[in-house]
Coordinates of C-alpha atoms in Angstrom, one line a residue:
M17 CA 10.0 -20.7 -42.0
Q18 CA 11.0 -17.1 -42.6
K19 CA 7.9 -15.9 -40.7
I20 CA 8.9 -18.1 -37.7
R21 CA 12.4 -16.7 -37.8
R22 CA 11.1 -13.2 -37.8
L23 CA 8.8 -13.9 -34.8
C24 CA 11.6 -15.5 -32.9
H25 CA 13.8 -12.4 -33.6
D26 CA 11.1 -9.9 -32.8
Y27 CA 10.2 -11.6 -29.5
R28 CA 13.6 -12.9 -28.4
H29 CA 13.2 -10.7 -25.3
G30 CA 10.8 -13.3 -24.1
L31 CA 13.8 -15.3 -23.0
L32 CA 13.5 -13.3 -19.8
F33 CA 10.6 -15.5 -18.9
L34 CA 13.1 -18.2 -18.4
Y35 CA 13.7 -16.6 -15.0
A36 CA 10.7 -18.7 -13.9
L37 CA 13.0 -21.7 -14.1
I38 CA 15.1 -20.2 -11.4
Y39 CA 12.5 -18.6 -9.2
F40 CA 9.9 -21.3 -8.8
P41 CA 12.2 -24.2 -7.9
W42 CA 14.2 -21.9 -5.5
F43 CA 11.0 -20.6 -3.9
G44 CA 9.7 -24.2 -3.6
F45 CA 12.9 -25.2 -1.9
V46 CA 12.8 -22.5 0.8
E47 CA 9.1 -23.1 1.3
Q48 CA 9.6 -26.8 2.0
H49 CA 12.7 -26.3 4.2
V50 CA 11.8 -23.2 6.2
T51 CA 9.0 -24.6 8.3
R52 CA 10.0 -24.7 12.0
H53 CA 13.3 -23.2 12.7
F54 CA 13.2 -19.5 11.7
H55 CA 13.6 -16.0 12.9
I56 CA 10.3 -14.5 14.0
V57 CA 9.3 -11.3 12.2
H58 CA 7.1 -9.1 14.3
M59 CA 6.4 -5.4 15.0
V60 CA 4.2 -3.9 17.7
L61 CA 1.9 -2.4 15.1
D62 CA 1.0 -5.9 13.9
D63 CA -0.9 -6.4 17.1
Y64 CA -3.2 -3.4 16.4
I65 CA -4.1 -4.3 12.8
P66 CA -7.4 -6.1 12.7
F67 CA -8.1 -9.2 10.6
V68 CA -10.4 -8.1 7.7
E69 CA -11.1 -11.0 5.4
Y70 CA -12.5 -8.9 2.6
F71 CA -9.0 -7.7 1.8
V72 CA -8.4 -11.2 0.4
V73 CA -10.0 -10.0 -2.9
P74 CA -7.3 -7.4 -3.7
Y75 CA -4.7 -9.9 -2.4
L76 CA -5.7 -12.4 -5.0
L77 CA -6.1 -9.8 -7.7
W78 CA -2.4 -9.2 -7.4
F79 CA -1.7 -12.2 -9.6
A80 CA -3.6 -10.7 -12.6
Y81 CA -2.4 -7.1 -11.7
V82 CA 1.2 -8.1 -12.2
S83 CA 1.0 -10.7 -15.0
V84 CA -1.3 -8.8 -17.4
P85 CA 0.9 -5.7 -17.8
L86 CA 3.9 -7.9 -18.1
V87 CA 2.4 -9.8 -21.0
Y88 CA 1.2 -6.6 -22.5
F89 CA 4.6 -5.1 -22.5
F90 CA 6.1 -8.3 -23.8
L91 CA 3.8 -8.1 -26.9
H92 CA 3.8 -4.3 -27.4
D93 CA 6.8 -2.6 -25.9
K94 CA 10.2 -4.4 -25.6
E95 CA 11.9 -1.7 -23.6
D96 CA 9.1 -1.4 -21.0
F97 CA 9.1 -5.1 -20.8
K98 CA 12.8 -5.3 -20.1
K99 CA 12.6 -2.5 -17.4
M100 CA 9.7 -4.2 -15.7
C101 CA 11.5 -7.6 -15.7
M102 CA 14.7 -5.9 -14.4
F103 CA 12.7 -4.4 -11.6
L104 CA 10.6 -7.4 -10.6
F105 CA 13.2 -10.1 -11.1
T106 CA 15.9 -8.3 -9.2
G107 CA 13.7 -7.8 -6.1
M108 CA 12.5 -11.4 -6.3
T109 CA 16.1 -12.7 -6.4
V110 CA 17.0 -10.5 -3.4
F111 CA 13.9 -12.0 -1.6
L112 CA 15.1 -15.6 -2.4
I113 CA 18.6 -14.9 -1.1
I114 CA 17.3 -13.4 2.2
S115 CA 14.9 -16.3 2.6
T116 CA 17.8 -18.8 2.1
V117 CA 20.4 -17.2 4.4
Y118 CA 18.0 -15.8 7.0
P119 CA 15.0 -18.1 7.3
N120 CA 12.1 -16.1 8.7
G121 CA 8.4 -16.4 9.6
S122 CA 5.6 -15.0 11.8
Y123 CA 2.8 -16.1 14.1
I124 CA 0.3 -13.3 13.3
R125 CA -2.3 -15.4 11.5
P126 CA -5.5 -15.8 13.5
I127 CA -5.9 -19.2 15.1
V128 CA -9.7 -19.0 14.9
F129 CA -11.5 -16.8 12.4
P130 CA -14.0 -14.3 13.9
R131 CA -16.5 -15.1 11.1
E132 CA -17.2 -17.8 8.6
N133 CA -18.0 -16.6 5.0
I134 CA -16.8 -17.0 1.5
F135 CA -14.0 -14.5 2.1
T136 CA -12.6 -16.4 5.1
D137 CA -12.8 -19.5 3.0
L138 CA -10.6 -17.7 0.4
V139 CA -8.2 -16.7 3.2
K140 CA -8.0 -20.4 4.3
M141 CA -7.0 -21.2 0.7
V142 CA -4.3 -18.6 0.8
Y143 CA -3.0 -19.9 4.1
A144 CA -3.0 -23.5 2.8
S145 CA -1.1 -22.7 -0.3
D146 CA 1.4 -20.2 1.2
T147 CA 3.2 -20.8 4.5
P148 CA 3.7 -18.0 7.0
T149 CA 7.5 -18.1 6.3
N150 CA 9.8 -16.4 3.9
L151 CA 8.1 -13.1 4.4
F152 CA 10.4 -10.1 3.8
P153 CA 10.7 -8.1 1.7
S154 CA 7.1 -8.8 0.8
I155 CA 6.9 -9.7 -2.9
H156 CA 3.2 -8.8 -3.0
V157 CA 4.1 -5.3 -1.9
Y158 CA 7.3 -5.0 -4.0
N159 CA 5.8 -6.3 -7.3
S160 CA 2.6 -4.2 -6.8
V161 CA 4.8 -1.0 -6.6
G162 CA 6.9 -2.3 -9.5
T163 CA 3.8 -2.9 -11.7
H164 CA 2.4 0.6 -11.0
L165 CA 5.8 2.2 -11.8
A166 CA 6.0 0.2 -15.0
L167 CA 2.6 1.5 -16.1
S168 CA 3.3 5.1 -14.9
H169 CA 6.6 5.3 -16.8
S170 CA 5.2 3.8 -20.0
K171 CA 4.4 6.1 -22.9
A172 CA 1.6 3.8 -23.9
F173 CA -0.3 4.7 -20.7
S174 CA 0.9 8.2 -20.2
E175 CA -2.5 9.7 -21.1
K176 CA -4.7 7.0 -19.6
K177 CA -5.5 8.8 -16.4
I178 CA -8.4 6.6 -15.3
L179 CA -6.3 3.4 -15.8
L180 CA -3.3 4.9 -13.8
H181 CA -5.5 6.1 -11.0
G182 CA -7.1 2.7 -10.9
S183 CA -3.7 1.1 -10.8
R184 CA -2.6 3.3 -8.0
I185 CA -5.7 2.5 -5.9
L186 CA -5.4 -1.3 -6.6
S187 CA -1.7 -1.3 -5.7
I188 CA -2.5 0.4 -2.4
L189 CA -5.3 -2.0 -1.7
I190 CA -3.0 -4.9 -2.4
I191 CA -0.4 -3.6 0.0
L192 CA -3.0 -3.1 2.7
S193 CA -4.4 -6.6 2.0
T194 CA -1.1 -8.2 3.1
L195 CA -1.6 -6.7 6.5
F196 CA -5.3 -7.1 7.0
I197 CA -5.4 -10.8 6.1
K198 CA -2.4 -11.2 8.4
Q199 CA -0.2 -12.6 5.7
H200 CA 2.6 -10.2 6.3
S201 CA 4.0 -8.1 9.1
V202 CA 4.4 -4.3 8.9
F203 CA 8.1 -5.0 8.7
D204 CA 7.6 -7.0 5.5
V205 CA 5.7 -4.2 4.0
L206 CA 8.3 -1.5 5.0
T207 CA 11.2 -3.6 3.6
G208 CA 9.2 -4.2 0.4
L209 CA 8.6 -0.5 -0.1
G210 CA 12.2 0.3 0.8
M211 CA 13.5 -2.1 -1.8
A212 CA 11.0 -0.8 -4.4
F213 CA 12.2 2.8 -3.8
F214 CA 15.9 1.7 -4.2
M215 CA 15.1 -0.2 -7.5
W216 CA 13.1 2.8 -8.7
L217 CA 16.2 4.9 -8.4
L218 CA 18.1 2.3 -10.5
V219 CA 15.5 1.5 -13.2
Y220 CA 13.1 4.3 -13.6
A221 CA 14.5 7.5 -11.9
P222 CA 17.1 8.2 -14.7
S223 CA 14.4 8.2 -17.4
F224 CA 12.1 10.2 -15.2
G225 CA 14.7 12.9 -15.0
E226 CA 15.2 13.0 -18.7
V227 CA 11.5 13.3 -19.4
R228 CA 11.0 16.1 -16.9
S229 CA 14.1 18.1 -18.2
T230 CA 13.0 17.8 -21.8
G231 CA 9.4 18.8 -21.2
G232 CA 8.3 15.4 -22.5
I233 CA 5.6 13.1 -21.3
K234 CA 4.7 13.7 -17.7
V235 CA 5.0 10.8 -15.4
R236 CA 2.2 10.2 -12.9

């Protein structure tokens, strides 16, 4: 019993995972109710971006890219875990509020795929499970940036250059994937990046300044 109490005390920050009980029902609600009547999200640049089904691979890798570091920080670094949760969950809540008060969607998905292969089959799966509504700011973009920032500002990964470079490349590929598989408009990406920058100022920028001024660990 004493051991169980100690575990509960040491990992009580895991209560932040209860946010899922708010996010998923709310997200499910807007997905079911925003289907026809919505504001169209579109930019001229969207028409010049080709459909490239191979980008579905980094798009799907996003799920592991975000969840694995989150679980790692939960188990090994409480403060990094709290910061990552603050970053991710704040943006996800803003996204839900926008989707609720300003229903939005797009018509940029291809009606007919130019090719048929395993990658287009995966894109079809994505389209079937995720409607072309409730698009901005793009959570795929926002959480990808948030995950890379969490890794970059963590002492545990400060000297792991290969991992951080890999994280940077993967985050960029994920952001591009939202455009090339026609899941998001350029507007969704820009708003996702803008919100990520604003949250960086709130969550990570203060500690970044402290590290630089004290000559501590360099942030990449």
